[in-house]
Amino acid sequence: IYLFLQAIKDKKFFYIFLYLIFSILTVINSESGLIFPIITFFLILFFYRPNRYIYYLYAIIPVVLYFSLTYFLSIKSNVDTIFENRAIFDIRYFFELPNFENGFKSFILEYRSRSSPKNFFGYTIIFLDNILNFLNLSTYEYIFRSIEIFYLKILVIINAIAISIYLLKFFFRRNILNDKLFLKYLLLFFIALVIYSFVFHRRDICIVLALFSSIIYVYVFDYIKIYYSKIKAFLFLFVLLSPSLMYALTGFEEVYEMRSRSFIKQIHLEYSNAIKSDKINKDIPYYKDFMSLYCFRNYNKFKNNLDSFKEYSMYEFETIFSKHVDIDNNICSFNKNIE
């Protein structure tokens, strides 16, 4: 993005060339990289409006190239393109009611995960999650999950509600909403929010939301400082950051979809002890993952058995090993029932 803005400023094609190289690498390397050329396009549209329309084309070339290549390659492949996989949904099931058979907690976990259904409820929950991330309120979830004392959980809920009201009231002040520059950045934030929530349909890769969230909060900070006082401005920052400070005090015990850190430490200790054993306990948590670690750490002991895997690529090895490794007789070799 910086290179492209520099190209407009200095009118040097060399910067455009660098932008294209790095942007193409970005969109090919990472799914979330597709948003950067799109944001570049809107940045120059809102703030620069160059006379040469070719700049707009340069900005989106990486996206056009990416989708052209994926479409061409998908003609001979059964694998869905990123657009088909992420953005297309079946309208017949769009308003399908969630299944609560496994309980409300299971429903929430499913609809907030990377495999969240592409329907009305899935899109709504991911969208709200991203709004909560913007307000730094989703952190309260991890704080809440980390605390075992009931009355402290109630205090966390009350604190979250109070801070929500405190933060939101600043976004509906007439002075700040009349600021055209602020509105442009707010619109860029909203564009990124829509792309992450409805196209990528994710809540864990939202880098560009962090960028525009920071800019928006700078405006709010300046607004408070000008119309109220410096003390209230820094109080605003403290209130905004307080969930993160509280989260740090928990030792970051709960993290997104991961298991708790205390559980991970317990597993680490259990694995460390089990690696030295000659007998495998099938009841060990995530025993398929453990077997990969076990055979790796004990390679010299089982290298003759592991020789049966040498013809496979890394991807094939991971797939076959986790499903067909023998944990009863010839440990770290193929199971006899693989056929």
mmCIF file of C-alpha atoms in Angstrom:
data_model
loop_
_atom_site.group_PDB
_atom_site.id
_atom_site.type_symbol
_atom_site.label_atom_id
_atom_site.label_comp_id
_atom_site.label_asym_id
_atom_site.label_seq_id
_atom_site.Cartn_x
_atom_site.Cartn_y
_atom_site.Cartn_z
ATOM 1 C CA ILE A 1 0.000 0.000 0.000
ATOM 2 C CA TYR A 2 2.824 2.372 0.906
ATOM 3 C CA LEU A 3 4.585 1.688 -2.413
ATOM 4 C CA PHE A 4 1.426 2.434 -4.370
ATOM 5 C CA LEU A 5 0.804 5.724 -2.571
ATOM 6 C CA GLN A 6 4.455 6.633 -3.180
ATOM 7 C CA ALA A 7 3.960 5.893 -6.896
ATOM 8 C CA ILE A 8 1.080 8.391 -7.070
ATOM 9 C CA LYS A 9 3.109 10.993 -5.200
ATOM 10 C CA ASP A 10 6.356 10.661 -7.207
ATOM 11 C CA LYS A 11 4.757 9.471 -10.476
ATOM 12 C CA LYS A 12 7.388 6.738 -10.859
ATOM 13 C CA PHE A 13 6.453 3.422 -12.444
ATOM 14 C CA PHE A 14 9.207 1.690 -10.479
ATOM 15 C CA TYR A 15 7.020 1.878 -7.352
ATOM 16 C CA ILE A 16 4.078 0.454 -9.288
ATOM 17 C CA PHE A 17 6.298 -2.423 -10.410
ATOM 18 C CA LEU A 18 7.299 -3.149 -6.795
ATOM 19 C CA TYR A 19 3.663 -2.876 -5.687
ATOM 20 C CA LEU A 20 2.617 -5.449 -8.302
ATOM 21 C CA ILE A 21 5.404 -7.852 -7.328
ATOM 22 C CA PHE A 22 4.664 -7.711 -3.598
ATOM 23 C CA SER A 23 0.866 -7.685 -4.049
ATOM 24 C CA ILE A 24 0.911 -10.735 -6.316
ATOM 25 C CA LEU A 25 3.119 -12.556 -3.805
ATOM 26 C CA THR A 26 0.698 -11.532 -1.045
ATOM 27 C CA VAL A 27 -2.495 -12.739 -2.733
ATOM 28 C CA ILE A 28 -0.866 -16.011 -3.783
ATOM 29 C CA ASN A 29 0.684 -16.597 -0.376
ATOM 30 C CA SER A 30 -2.308 -15.884 1.869
ATOM 31 C CA GLU A 31 -6.083 -15.996 1.595
ATOM 32 C CA SER A 32 -6.378 -12.806 3.610
ATOM 33 C CA GLY A 33 -3.875 -11.105 1.293
ATOM 34 C CA LEU A 34 -6.648 -10.477 -1.235
ATOM 35 C CA ILE A 35 -7.980 -7.606 0.842
ATOM 36 C CA PHE A 36 -4.855 -5.420 0.498
ATOM 37 C CA PRO A 37 -5.207 -4.577 -3.230
ATOM 38 C CA ILE A 38 -8.928 -3.924 -2.651
ATOM 39 C CA ILE A 39 -8.154 -1.537 0.219
ATOM 40 C CA THR A 40 -5.468 0.134 -1.933
ATOM 41 C CA PHE A 41 -8.123 0.750 -4.607
ATOM 42 C CA PHE A 42 -10.505 2.402 -2.127
ATOM 43 C CA LEU A 43 -7.714 4.407 -0.481
ATOM 44 C CA ILE A 44 -6.801 6.106 -3.756
ATOM 45 C CA LEU A 45 -10.488 6.505 -4.607
ATOM 46 C CA PHE A 46 -11.323 8.268 -1.336
ATOM 47 C CA PHE A 47 -8.126 10.231 -0.710
ATOM 48 C CA TYR A 48 -6.133 10.721 -3.925
ATOM 49 C CA ARG A 49 -8.442 10.451 -6.942
ATOM 50 C CA PRO A 50 -5.599 10.442 -9.508
ATOM 51 C CA ASN A 51 -6.346 11.896 -12.956
ATOM 52 C CA ARG A 52 -4.929 8.837 -14.657
ATOM 53 C CA TYR A 53 -7.492 6.044 -14.392
ATOM 54 C CA ILE A 54 -4.767 3.509 -15.104
ATOM 55 C CA TYR A 55 -3.829 3.737 -11.401
ATOM 56 C CA TYR A 56 -7.140 2.129 -10.430
ATOM 57 C CA LEU A 57 -6.399 -0.735 -12.811
ATOM 58 C CA TYR A 58 -2.891 -1.163 -11.400
ATOM 59 C CA ALA A 59 -4.354 -1.371 -7.888
ATOM 60 C CA ILE A 60 -6.638 -4.329 -8.647
ATOM 61 C CA ILE A 61 -4.406 -6.233 -11.108
ATOM 62 C CA PRO A 62 -3.262 -8.684 -8.357
ATOM 63 C CA VAL A 63 -6.897 -9.554 -7.537
ATOM 64 C CA VAL A 64 -7.859 -9.940 -11.219
ATOM 65 C CA LEU A 65 -4.769 -12.069 -11.835
ATOM 66 C CA TYR A 66 -5.475 -14.252 -8.815
ATOM 67 C CA PHE A 67 -9.082 -15.000 -9.748
ATOM 68 C CA SER A 68 -8.177 -15.529 -13.409
ATOM 69 C CA LEU A 69 -5.535 -18.090 -12.480
ATOM 70 C CA THR A 70 -7.717 -19.896 -9.949
ATOM 71 C CA TYR A 71 -10.605 -20.028 -12.420
ATOM 72 C CA PHE A 72 -8.331 -21.387 -15.173
ATOM 73 C CA LEU A 73 -6.844 -24.020 -12.854
ATOM 74 C CA SER A 74 -10.267 -24.958 -11.459
ATOM 75 C CA ILE A 75 -11.551 -25.968 -14.904
ATOM 76 C CA LYS A 76 -9.593 -29.221 -14.643
ATOM 77 C CA SER A 77 -9.949 -29.598 -10.894
ATOM 78 C CA ASN A 78 -12.727 -30.706 -8.559
ATOM 79 C CA VAL A 79 -11.467 -28.389 -5.814
ATOM 80 C CA ASP A 80 -13.544 -25.237 -5.318
ATOM 81 C CA THR A 81 -11.905 -21.864 -5.895
ATOM 82 C CA ILE A 82 -11.665 -19.469 -2.942
ATOM 83 C CA PHE A 83 -14.619 -17.497 -4.307
ATOM 84 C CA GLU A 84 -16.788 -20.614 -4.606
ATOM 85 C CA ASN A 85 -15.667 -21.874 -1.230
ATOM 86 C CA ARG A 86 -16.063 -18.597 0.658
ATOM 87 C CA ALA A 87 -18.559 -16.301 -1.040
ATOM 88 C CA ILE A 88 -21.173 -18.555 -2.677
ATOM 89 C CA PHE A 89 -23.987 -19.960 -0.570
ATOM 90 C CA ASP A 90 -27.148 -21.941 -1.269
ATOM 91 C CA ILE A 91 -30.101 -19.538 -1.006
ATOM 92 C CA ARG A 92 -32.410 -22.449 -0.182
ATOM 93 C CA TYR A 93 -30.723 -22.930 3.186
ATOM 94 C CA PHE A 94 -29.867 -19.274 3.878
ATOM 95 C CA PHE A 95 -32.527 -18.841 6.592
ATOM 96 C CA GLU A 96 -32.273 -22.394 7.922
ATOM 97 C CA LEU A 97 -32.663 -22.481 11.698
ATOM 98 C CA PRO A 98 -29.632 -23.655 13.698
ATOM 99 C CA ASN A 99 -29.547 -27.126 15.220
ATOM 100 C CA PHE A 100 -29.597 -26.928 19.024
ATOM 101 C CA GLU A 101 -29.564 -30.699 19.631
ATOM 102 C CA ASN A 102 -26.020 -30.566 21.023
ATOM 103 C CA GLY A 103 -26.783 -27.528 23.169
ATOM 104 C CA PHE A 104 -26.410 -23.765 22.856
ATOM 105 C CA LYS A 105 -22.658 -23.806 23.550
ATOM 106 C CA SER A 106 -22.041 -26.234 20.693
ATOM 107 C CA PHE A 107 -24.130 -24.035 18.379
ATOM 108 C CA ILE A 108 -22.115 -20.906 19.277
ATOM 109 C CA LEU A 109 -18.778 -22.683 18.839
ATOM 110 C CA GLU A 110 -19.779 -23.994 15.423
ATOM 111 C CA TYR A 111 -21.149 -20.676 14.133
ATOM 112 C CA ARG A 112 -18.071 -18.733 15.279
ATOM 113 C CA SER A 113 -15.509 -21.225 13.993
ATOM 114 C CA ARG A 114 -13.570 -21.320 10.704
ATOM 115 C CA SER A 115 -16.276 -23.671 9.381
ATOM 116 C CA SER A 116 -19.168 -21.351 10.297
ATOM 117 C CA PRO A 117 -22.211 -22.044 8.054
ATOM 118 C CA LYS A 118 -22.707 -19.607 5.181
ATOM 119 C CA ASN A 119 -26.253 -18.639 6.098
ATOM 120 C CA PHE A 120 -28.040 -15.761 7.811
ATOM 121 C CA PHE A 121 -27.142 -16.836 11.348
ATOM 122 C CA GLY A 122 -23.539 -17.677 10.463
ATOM 123 C CA TYR A 123 -22.939 -14.320 8.755
ATOM 124 C CA THR A 124 -24.696 -12.418 11.561
ATOM 125 C CA ILE A 125 -22.657 -14.032 14.341
ATOM 126 C CA ILE A 126 -19.307 -13.515 12.560
ATOM 127 C CA PHE A 127 -20.285 -9.890 11.785
ATOM 128 C CA LEU A 128 -21.161 -9.211 15.441
ATOM 129 C CA ASP A 129 -17.966 -10.939 16.552
ATOM 130 C CA ASN A 130 -15.909 -8.607 14.363
ATOM 131 C CA ILE A 131 -17.736 -5.587 15.807
ATOM 132 C CA LEU A 132 -16.912 -6.813 19.315
ATOM 133 C CA ASN A 133 -13.279 -7.255 18.264
ATOM 134 C CA PHE A 134 -13.261 -3.667 17.037
ATOM 135 C CA LEU A 135 -14.469 -2.471 20.451
ATOM 136 C CA ASN A 136 -11.975 -4.819 22.176
ATOM 137 C CA LEU A 137 -14.940 -6.387 23.981
ATOM 138 C CA SER A 138 -14.455 -9.947 22.715
ATOM 139 C CA THR A 139 -11.514 -10.110 25.146
ATOM 140 C CA TYR A 140 -14.063 -10.278 27.967
ATOM 141 C CA GLU A 141 -15.102 -13.704 26.727
ATOM 142 C CA TYR A 142 -11.627 -15.106 27.420
ATOM 143 C CA ILE A 143 -11.503 -13.328 30.797
ATOM 144 C CA PHE A 144 -14.930 -14.762 31.677
ATOM 145 C CA ARG A 145 -13.873 -18.287 30.692
ATOM 146 C CA SER A 146 -10.676 -18.004 32.746
ATOM 147 C CA ILE A 147 -12.429 -17.016 35.993
ATOM 148 C CA GLU A 148 -13.944 -19.747 38.160
ATOM 149 C CA ILE A 149 -15.465 -17.591 40.934
ATOM 150 C CA PHE A 150 -19.133 -16.837 40.160
ATOM 151 C CA TYR A 151 -19.360 -13.293 41.568
ATOM 152 C CA LEU A 152 -16.227 -12.295 39.627
ATOM 153 C CA LYS A 153 -17.898 -13.543 36.442
ATOM 154 C CA ILE A 154 -20.863 -11.252 37.216
ATOM 155 C CA LEU A 155 -18.480 -8.312 37.725
ATOM 156 C CA VAL A 156 -16.871 -9.044 34.344
ATOM 157 C CA ILE A 157 -20.298 -8.959 32.641
ATOM 158 C CA ILE A 158 -21.248 -5.666 34.338
ATOM 159 C CA ASN A 159 -17.875 -4.169 33.432
ATOM 160 C CA ALA A 160 -18.262 -5.241 29.790
ATOM 161 C CA ILE A 161 -21.722 -3.638 29.523
ATOM 162 C CA ALA A 162 -20.548 -0.392 31.141
ATOM 163 C CA ILE A 163 -17.523 -0.089 28.873
ATOM 164 C CA SER A 164 -19.664 -0.871 25.801
ATOM 165 C CA ILE A 165 -21.959 2.052 26.594
ATOM 166 C CA TYR A 166 -18.995 4.319 27.364
ATOM 167 C CA LEU A 167 -17.214 3.541 24.058
ATOM 168 C CA LEU A 168 -20.249 3.610 21.757
ATOM 169 C CA LYS A 169 -21.465 7.022 22.892
ATOM 170 C CA PHE A 170 -18.435 8.714 21.308
ATOM 171 C CA PHE A 171 -19.300 7.418 17.849
ATOM 172 C CA PHE A 172 -22.642 9.207 17.779
ATOM 173 C CA ARG A 173 -21.423 12.737 18.529
ATOM 174 C CA ARG A 174 -22.392 15.267 15.845
ATOM 175 C CA ASN A 175 -18.968 16.912 15.664
ATOM 176 C CA ILE A 176 -17.072 13.725 14.948
ATOM 177 C CA LEU A 177 -19.688 12.399 12.506
ATOM 178 C CA ASN A 178 -19.498 15.657 10.541
ATOM 179 C CA ASP A 179 -15.767 15.197 9.993
ATOM 180 C CA LYS A 180 -15.427 14.057 6.356
ATOM 181 C CA LEU A 181 -11.971 12.579 6.891
ATOM 182 C CA PHE A 182 -13.258 10.536 9.821
ATOM 183 C CA LEU A 183 -16.205 9.322 7.739
ATOM 184 C CA LYS A 184 -13.858 8.197 4.951
ATOM 185 C CA TYR A 185 -11.850 6.082 7.362
ATOM 186 C CA LEU A 186 -15.061 4.806 8.927
ATOM 187 C CA LEU A 187 -16.246 3.776 5.453
ATOM 188 C CA LEU A 188 -12.936 1.991 4.781
ATOM 189 C CA PHE A 189 -13.365 0.190 8.098
ATOM 190 C CA PHE A 190 -16.890 -0.828 7.094
ATOM 191 C CA ILE A 191 -15.683 -2.121 3.688
ATOM 192 C CA ALA A 192 -13.048 -4.244 5.447
ATOM 193 C CA LEU A 193 -15.663 -5.403 7.979
ATOM 194 C CA VAL A 194 -18.010 -6.560 5.197
ATOM 195 C CA ILE A 195 -15.215 -8.372 3.317
ATOM 196 C CA TYR A 196 -14.000 -10.192 6.422
ATOM 197 C CA SER A 197 -17.490 -11.027 7.685
ATOM 198 C CA PHE A 198 -19.256 -12.012 4.458
ATOM 199 C CA VAL A 199 -16.572 -12.937 1.895
ATOM 200 C CA PHE A 200 -13.802 -14.459 3.993
ATOM 201 C CA HIS A 201 -16.410 -15.202 6.688
ATOM 202 C CA ARG A 202 -13.728 -15.222 9.375
ATOM 203 C CA ARG A 203 -13.007 -13.491 12.675
ATOM 204 C CA ASP A 204 -9.364 -14.502 13.135
ATOM 205 C CA ILE A 205 -7.537 -12.950 10.150
ATOM 206 C CA CYS A 206 -8.809 -9.366 10.329
ATOM 207 C CA ILE A 207 -5.514 -7.456 10.060
ATOM 208 C CA VAL A 208 -6.936 -4.541 8.056
ATOM 209 C CA LEU A 209 -9.701 -4.057 10.629
ATOM 210 C CA ALA A 210 -6.973 -3.473 13.217
ATOM 211 C CA LEU A 211 -5.407 -0.830 10.961
ATOM 212 C CA PHE A 212 -8.574 1.232 10.506
ATOM 213 C CA SER A 213 -9.713 0.607 14.088
ATOM 214 C CA SER A 214 -6.492 2.268 15.245
ATOM 215 C CA ILE A 215 -7.056 5.276 12.973
ATOM 216 C CA ILE A 216 -10.657 5.637 14.152
ATOM 217 C CA TYR A 217 -9.599 5.525 17.789
ATOM 218 C CA VAL A 218 -6.976 8.216 17.134
ATOM 219 C CA TYR A 219 -9.793 10.453 15.874
ATOM 220 C CA VAL A 220 -11.918 9.709 18.912
ATOM 221 C CA PHE A 221 -8.942 10.362 21.215
ATOM 222 C CA ASP A 222 -8.306 13.761 19.540
ATOM 223 C CA TYR A 223 -12.013 14.584 19.677
ATOM 224 C CA ILE A 224 -12.137 13.989 23.446
ATOM 225 C CA LYS A 225 -8.915 15.933 23.962
ATOM 226 C CA ILE A 226 -10.234 18.957 21.991
ATOM 227 C CA TYR A 227 -13.831 19.048 23.250
ATOM 228 C CA TYR A 228 -13.281 17.685 26.778
ATOM 229 C CA SER A 229 -9.785 17.418 28.287
ATOM 230 C CA LYS A 230 -6.512 15.525 28.048
ATOM 231 C CA ILE A 231 -7.363 13.627 31.219
ATOM 232 C CA LYS A 232 -10.607 12.330 29.732
ATOM 233 C CA ALA A 233 -8.801 11.480 26.482
ATOM 234 C CA PHE A 234 -6.287 9.286 28.296
ATOM 235 C CA LEU A 235 -9.102 7.850 30.408
ATOM 236 C CA PHE A 236 -10.747 6.834 27.133
ATOM 237 C CA LEU A 237 -7.550 5.000 26.096
ATOM 238 C CA PHE A 238 -7.341 3.309 29.486
ATOM 239 C CA VAL A 239 -10.971 2.146 29.258
ATOM 240 C CA LEU A 240 -10.357 0.895 25.714
ATOM 241 C CA LEU A 241 -7.253 -1.048 26.733
ATOM 242 C CA SER A 242 -8.458 -2.249 30.142
ATOM 243 C CA PRO A 243 -9.916 -5.545 28.808
ATOM 244 C CA SER A 244 -6.478 -6.376 27.352
ATOM 245 C CA LEU A 245 -4.820 -5.565 30.681
ATOM 246 C CA MET A 246 -7.329 -7.761 32.529
ATOM 247 C CA TYR A 247 -6.777 -10.515 29.973
ATOM 248 C CA ALA A 248 -3.009 -10.328 30.561
ATOM 249 C CA LEU A 249 -3.611 -10.841 34.295
ATOM 250 C CA THR A 250 -5.226 -14.219 33.481
ATOM 251 C CA GLY A 251 -1.957 -15.264 31.824
ATOM 252 C CA PHE A 252 -3.835 -15.419 28.487
ATOM 253 C CA GLU A 253 -5.328 -18.658 29.782
ATOM 254 C CA GLU A 254 -8.039 -18.908 27.102
ATOM 255 C CA VAL A 255 -7.167 -18.272 23.447
ATOM 256 C CA TYR A 256 -9.752 -18.262 20.627
ATOM 257 C CA GLU A 257 -10.541 -21.875 19.601
ATOM 258 C CA MET A 258 -7.526 -23.361 21.375
ATOM 259 C CA ARG A 259 -7.621 -25.371 24.544
ATOM 260 C CA SER A 260 -6.670 -23.539 27.742
ATOM 261 C CA ARG A 261 -2.994 -22.975 28.479
ATOM 262 C CA SER A 262 -3.220 -25.023 31.689
ATOM 263 C CA PHE A 263 -4.637 -27.945 29.667
ATOM 264 C CA ILE A 264 -1.814 -27.594 27.116
ATOM 265 C CA LYS A 265 0.779 -27.629 29.916
ATOM 266 C CA GLN A 266 -0.860 -30.738 31.369
ATOM 267 C CA ILE A 267 -0.757 -32.444 27.944
ATOM 268 C CA HIS A 268 2.890 -31.455 27.511
ATOM 269 C CA LEU A 269 3.773 -33.065 30.845
ATOM 270 C CA GLU A 270 1.777 -36.194 30.003
ATOM 271 C CA TYR A 271 3.401 -36.490 26.569
ATOM 272 C CA SER A 272 6.896 -35.974 28.000
ATOM 273 C CA ASN A 273 6.391 -38.894 30.371
ATOM 274 C CA ALA A 274 4.694 -41.149 27.789
ATOM 275 C CA ILE A 275 7.418 -40.655 25.151
ATOM 276 C CA LYS A 276 9.832 -42.644 27.331
ATOM 277 C CA SER A 277 7.447 -45.593 27.597
ATOM 278 C CA ASP A 278 7.418 -48.652 25.315
ATOM 279 C CA LYS A 279 3.655 -49.026 25.642
ATOM 280 C CA ILE A 280 1.119 -46.618 24.133
ATOM 281 C CA ASN A 281 -2.014 -45.628 26.018
ATOM 282 C CA LYS A 282 -4.866 -45.236 23.512
ATOM 283 C CA ASP A 283 -6.720 -43.009 25.959
ATOM 284 C CA ILE A 284 -4.034 -40.344 25.919
ATOM 285 C CA PRO A 285 -5.559 -37.042 24.662
ATOM 286 C CA TYR A 286 -5.079 -36.517 20.921
ATOM 287 C CA TYR A 287 -3.275 -39.847 20.722
ATOM 288 C CA LYS A 288 -2.880 -39.654 16.909
ATOM 289 C CA ASP A 289 -0.943 -36.427 17.291
ATOM 290 C CA PHE A 290 0.973 -37.991 20.149
ATOM 291 C CA MET A 291 1.966 -40.941 17.953
ATOM 292 C CA SER A 292 3.546 -38.578 15.414
ATOM 293 C CA LEU A 293 5.587 -37.004 18.203
ATOM 294 C CA TYR A 294 6.355 -40.384 19.790
ATOM 295 C CA CYS A 295 7.723 -41.902 16.582
ATOM 296 C CA PHE A 296 9.684 -38.762 15.752
ATOM 297 C CA ARG A 297 11.326 -38.623 19.184
ATOM 298 C CA ASN A 298 12.029 -42.386 19.112
ATOM 299 C CA TYR A 299 13.163 -42.530 15.504
ATOM 300 C CA ASN A 300 16.363 -44.492 16.181
ATOM 301 C CA LYS A 301 14.394 -47.161 18.055
ATOM 302 C CA PHE A 302 11.791 -47.594 15.277
ATOM 303 C CA LYS A 303 13.659 -46.517 12.134
ATOM 304 C CA ASN A 304 13.166 -49.916 10.465
ATOM 305 C CA ASN A 305 9.411 -49.661 10.965
ATOM 306 C CA LEU A 306 9.321 -46.042 9.785
ATOM 307 C CA ASP A 307 11.113 -47.040 6.591
ATOM 308 C CA SER A 308 7.709 -48.119 5.207
ATOM 309 C CA PHE A 309 6.679 -44.452 4.995
ATOM 310 C CA LYS A 310 9.650 -43.171 2.987
ATOM 311 C CA GLU A 311 7.901 -43.238 -0.423
ATOM 312 C CA TYR A 312 5.275 -40.698 0.646
ATOM 313 C CA SER A 313 5.316 -36.921 0.446
ATOM 314 C CA MET A 314 4.943 -34.931 3.664
ATOM 315 C CA TYR A 315 1.230 -34.353 3.000
ATOM 316 C CA GLU A 316 0.611 -38.044 2.257
ATOM 317 C CA PHE A 317 2.650 -39.065 5.288
ATOM 318 C CA GLU A 318 0.585 -36.903 7.653
ATOM 319 C CA THR A 319 -2.673 -38.294 6.260
ATOM 320 C CA ILE A 320 -1.655 -41.951 6.238
ATOM 321 C CA PHE A 321 0.338 -41.917 9.463
ATOM 322 C CA SER A 322 -2.471 -40.501 11.581
ATOM 323 C CA LYS A 323 -4.981 -43.032 10.255
ATOM 324 C CA HIS A 324 -3.023 -46.247 9.808
ATOM 325 C CA VAL A 325 -0.065 -46.294 12.198
ATOM 326 C CA ASP A 326 0.251 -49.418 14.325
ATOM 327 C CA ILE A 327 0.132 -48.721 18.052
ATOM 328 C CA ASP A 328 -0.192 -52.338 19.193
ATOM 329 C CA ASN A 329 2.469 -54.559 17.649
ATOM 330 C CA ASN A 330 4.970 -53.018 15.208
ATOM 331 C CA ILE A 331 4.809 -49.568 16.735
ATOM 332 C CA CYS A 332 5.406 -46.700 14.265
ATOM 333 C CA SER A 333 4.680 -48.850 11.216
ATOM 334 C CA PHE A 334 1.655 -49.508 9.016
ATOM 335 C CA ASN A 335 -1.314 -51.232 10.606
ATOM 336 C CA LYS A 336 -2.052 -54.645 9.045
ATOM 337 C CA ASN A 337 -5.614 -53.491 8.270
ATOM 338 C CA ILE A 338 -4.481 -50.654 5.978
ATOM 339 C CA GLU A 339 -5.656 -52.586 2.928
#
